[in-house]
Amino acid sequence: MTRNRPYTKQQLDRIGLAYIGSLINNVRRCRIGQHGNAWDYPAVAVACSSNKTPFYMRKGHSCESLRNPHPTLFASYPSTKKGTTPKRYTREGHCAEPHAAHKLLNAMTKSNKTILVSDILFGKAFRVIDCSPVAYCSTCRKTFPQLK
C-alpha cells in the first residue's frame, strides 16, 4: 500500500492491532474442529513504513527464521558486524521487525526505490494473544538503530 504522505507512529500502531485481529481470525478459521491453542498464534506482530517516498507500509509477525533477507537488511544484522553481538542474543530473522522490514524493502526495490534500514518507521510491537505492547529485543535494537 502506498500513500502520498508518511504514516505516523499512531497510525502504524492501529494498523498493527488490526493485523493482530486478522491473524487471530485466520488461525481460528484454519483450526475449525480442532482445539485453538495459544501455540497456533504468532508471538508478536508489528507494522512499519518508509519515511521516504513512496510511502509504503507493511506488516509482519514473528515466525520461523527469515531465510533470504533483503541485502540491505542482511547488511545491518549485528552478526555481520564484528563485536556487536548483544549479550542477550536473539537470532536475526525470528522477530516480527525483520519480517516486516524485509517485506517493506522488497516493495521498495520493486518500485525501483532504495531506502536505508534507518529510513524505516516502526509502530509498537504487540503480543498477539493479548494485544499488549512488547519491548524490542536487543538484536532488533542493534539491527534497527531507530528502535529505542
CSV table of C-alpha atoms in Angstrom, one decimal:
chain,number,residue,atom,x,y,z
A,1,MET,CA,0.0,0.0,0.0
A,2,THR,CA,1.4,3.4,-1.0
A,3,ARG,CA,0.4,6.9,0.1
A,4,ASN,CA,1.2,10.4,-0.7
A,5,ARG,CA,2.2,11.3,2.9
A,6,PRO,CA,4.1,9.4,5.6
A,7,TYR,CA,2.5,7.3,8.2
A,8,THR,CA,2.6,8.3,11.9
A,9,LYS,CA,3.5,6.0,14.7
A,10,GLN,CA,-0.1,6.1,16.0
A,11,GLN,CA,-1.4,5.0,12.6
A,12,LEU,CA,1.1,2.2,12.5
A,13,ASP,CA,0.0,1.1,16.0
A,14,ARG,CA,-3.6,1.0,14.9
A,15,ILE,CA,-2.7,-1.0,11.8
A,16,GLY,CA,-0.6,-3.4,13.9
A,17,LEU,CA,-3.6,-4.0,16.2
A,18,ALA,CA,-5.9,-4.6,13.2
A,19,TYR,CA,-3.3,-7.0,11.8
A,20,ILE,CA,-3.4,-9.0,15.1
A,21,GLY,CA,-7.2,-9.3,14.6
A,22,SER,CA,-6.8,-10.7,11.1
A,23,LEU,CA,-4.1,-13.1,12.3
A,24,ILE,CA,-6.4,-14.4,15.1
A,25,ASN,CA,-9.3,-14.8,12.6
A,26,ASN,CA,-7.1,-16.7,10.1
A,27,VAL,CA,-5.9,-19.1,12.8
A,28,ARG,CA,-9.4,-19.7,14.0
A,29,ARG,CA,-10.7,-20.3,10.5
A,30,CYS,CA,-7.9,-22.8,9.8
A,31,ARG,CA,-8.4,-24.6,13.1
A,32,ILE,CA,-12.2,-25.2,12.9
A,33,GLY,CA,-13.0,-28.5,14.5
A,34,GLN,CA,-9.6,-28.5,16.3
A,35,HIS,CA,-8.6,-27.1,19.6
A,36,GLY,CA,-7.4,-23.5,19.1
A,37,ASN,CA,-4.4,-23.3,21.5
A,38,ALA,CA,-2.0,-20.5,22.1
A,39,TRP,CA,0.7,-22.2,20.1
A,40,ASP,CA,-1.3,-21.6,16.9
A,41,TYR,CA,-0.7,-17.9,17.1
A,42,PRO,CA,2.5,-16.0,16.2
A,43,ALA,CA,4.0,-14.4,19.3
A,44,VAL,CA,4.4,-10.8,18.1
A,45,ALA,CA,3.1,-8.6,15.3
A,46,VAL,CA,4.3,-5.1,14.1
A,47,ALA,CA,3.7,-2.6,11.2
A,48,CYS,CA,6.3,-0.5,9.6
A,49,SER,CA,6.5,2.1,6.8
A,50,SER,CA,9.0,4.0,4.8
A,51,ASN,CA,9.9,7.6,5.7
A,52,LYS,CA,10.8,8.4,2.1
A,53,THR,CA,8.6,8.4,-1.0
A,54,PRO,CA,6.9,6.2,-2.0
A,55,PHE,CA,5.3,5.8,1.5
A,56,TYR,CA,4.8,2.0,1.6
A,57,MET,CA,3.5,0.2,4.7
A,58,ARG,CA,4.0,-3.5,5.5
A,59,LYS,CA,3.0,-5.8,8.4
A,60,GLY,CA,4.9,-8.7,9.8
A,61,HIS,CA,4.8,-11.3,12.6
A,62,SER,CA,7.3,-13.4,14.3
A,63,CYS,CA,7.7,-16.9,12.9
A,64,GLU,CA,10.5,-19.1,11.7
A,65,SER,CA,13.8,-17.6,10.6
A,66,LEU,CA,13.9,-15.3,7.7
A,67,ARG,CA,15.8,-17.5,5.2
A,68,ASN,CA,16.9,-15.0,2.5
A,69,PRO,CA,16.7,-11.5,3.9
A,70,HIS,CA,16.9,-8.4,1.7
A,71,PRO,CA,20.5,-7.5,1.2
A,72,THR,CA,20.1,-4.1,2.9
A,73,LEU,CA,18.6,-5.9,5.9
A,74,PHE,CA,21.2,-8.6,6.0
A,75,ALA,CA,24.0,-6.0,6.0
A,76,SER,CA,22.6,-4.4,9.1
A,77,TYR,CA,22.4,-7.6,11.1
A,78,PRO,CA,24.6,-7.5,14.2
A,79,SER,CA,26.3,-10.8,13.3
A,80,THR,CA,27.7,-9.3,10.1
A,81,LYS,CA,29.5,-6.6,12.2
A,82,LYS,CA,32.4,-7.7,14.4
A,83,GLY,CA,32.0,-7.2,18.1
A,84,THR,CA,28.4,-6.0,18.0
A,85,THR,CA,26.6,-9.2,19.0
A,86,PRO,CA,24.3,-8.4,22.0
A,87,LYS,CA,24.7,-10.2,25.3
A,88,ARG,CA,21.1,-11.4,25.3
A,89,TYR,CA,21.1,-12.6,21.7
A,90,THR,CA,18.0,-13.4,19.7
A,91,ARG,CA,18.9,-14.9,16.3
A,92,GLU,CA,18.2,-12.5,13.4
A,93,GLY,CA,15.1,-13.0,11.5
A,94,HIS,CA,13.0,-14.6,14.3
A,95,CYS,CA,11.3,-11.4,15.4
A,96,ALA,CA,8.4,-9.6,13.8
A,97,GLU,CA,10.5,-6.5,12.9
A,98,PRO,CA,12.9,-8.1,10.4
A,99,HIS,CA,9.9,-9.8,8.7
A,100,ALA,CA,8.0,-6.5,8.3
A,101,ALA,CA,11.2,-4.7,7.2
A,102,HIS,CA,12.0,-7.4,4.7
A,103,LYS,CA,8.6,-7.0,3.1
A,104,LEU,CA,8.9,-3.3,3.0
A,105,LEU,CA,12.4,-3.3,1.5
A,106,ASN,CA,11.2,-5.8,-1.2
A,107,ALA,CA,8.3,-3.5,-2.1
A,108,MET,CA,10.7,-0.5,-2.3
A,109,THR,CA,13.0,-2.5,-4.6
A,110,LYS,CA,10.1,-3.4,-6.9
A,111,SER,CA,9.3,0.3,-7.3
A,112,ASN,CA,13.0,1.0,-8.1
A,113,LYS,CA,13.5,3.0,-4.9
A,114,THR,CA,16.1,2.3,-2.3
A,115,ILE,CA,16.0,3.2,1.4
A,116,LEU,CA,18.3,2.5,4.3
A,117,VAL,CA,17.3,0.5,7.3
A,118,SER,CA,17.4,3.7,9.3
A,119,ASP,CA,14.6,5.1,7.0
A,120,ILE,CA,12.0,2.6,8.3
A,121,LEU,CA,9.5,3.8,10.8
A,122,PHE,CA,8.1,1.1,13.2
A,123,GLY,CA,4.9,1.1,15.2
A,124,LYS,CA,4.8,-0.7,18.6
A,125,ALA,CA,5.3,-4.4,18.6
A,126,PHE,CA,2.2,-6.1,20.1
A,127,ARG,CA,1.8,-9.6,21.6
A,128,VAL,CA,-0.8,-11.4,19.5
A,129,ILE,CA,-2.5,-13.3,22.4
A,130,ASP,CA,-3.5,-10.2,24.5
A,131,CYS,CA,-2.5,-7.2,22.3
A,132,SER,CA,-0.1,-5.9,24.9
A,133,PRO,CA,2.9,-3.9,23.8
A,134,VAL,CA,6.2,-5.8,23.8
A,135,ALA,CA,9.7,-4.2,24.2
A,136,TYR,CA,12.0,-4.6,21.2
A,137,CYS,CA,14.7,-7.2,21.7
A,138,SER,CA,18.4,-6.2,21.8
A,139,THR,CA,19.1,-7.8,18.4
A,140,CYS,CA,16.4,-5.7,16.8
A,141,ARG,CA,17.7,-2.5,18.5
A,142,LYS,CA,21.1,-3.2,17.1
A,143,THR,CA,19.7,-4.0,13.7
A,144,PHE,CA,17.4,-1.0,13.5
A,145,PRO,CA,19.1,2.0,15.2
A,146,GLN,CA,15.8,3.9,15.3
A,147,LEU,CA,14.2,1.5,17.8
A,148,LYS,CA,15.0,2.8,21.3
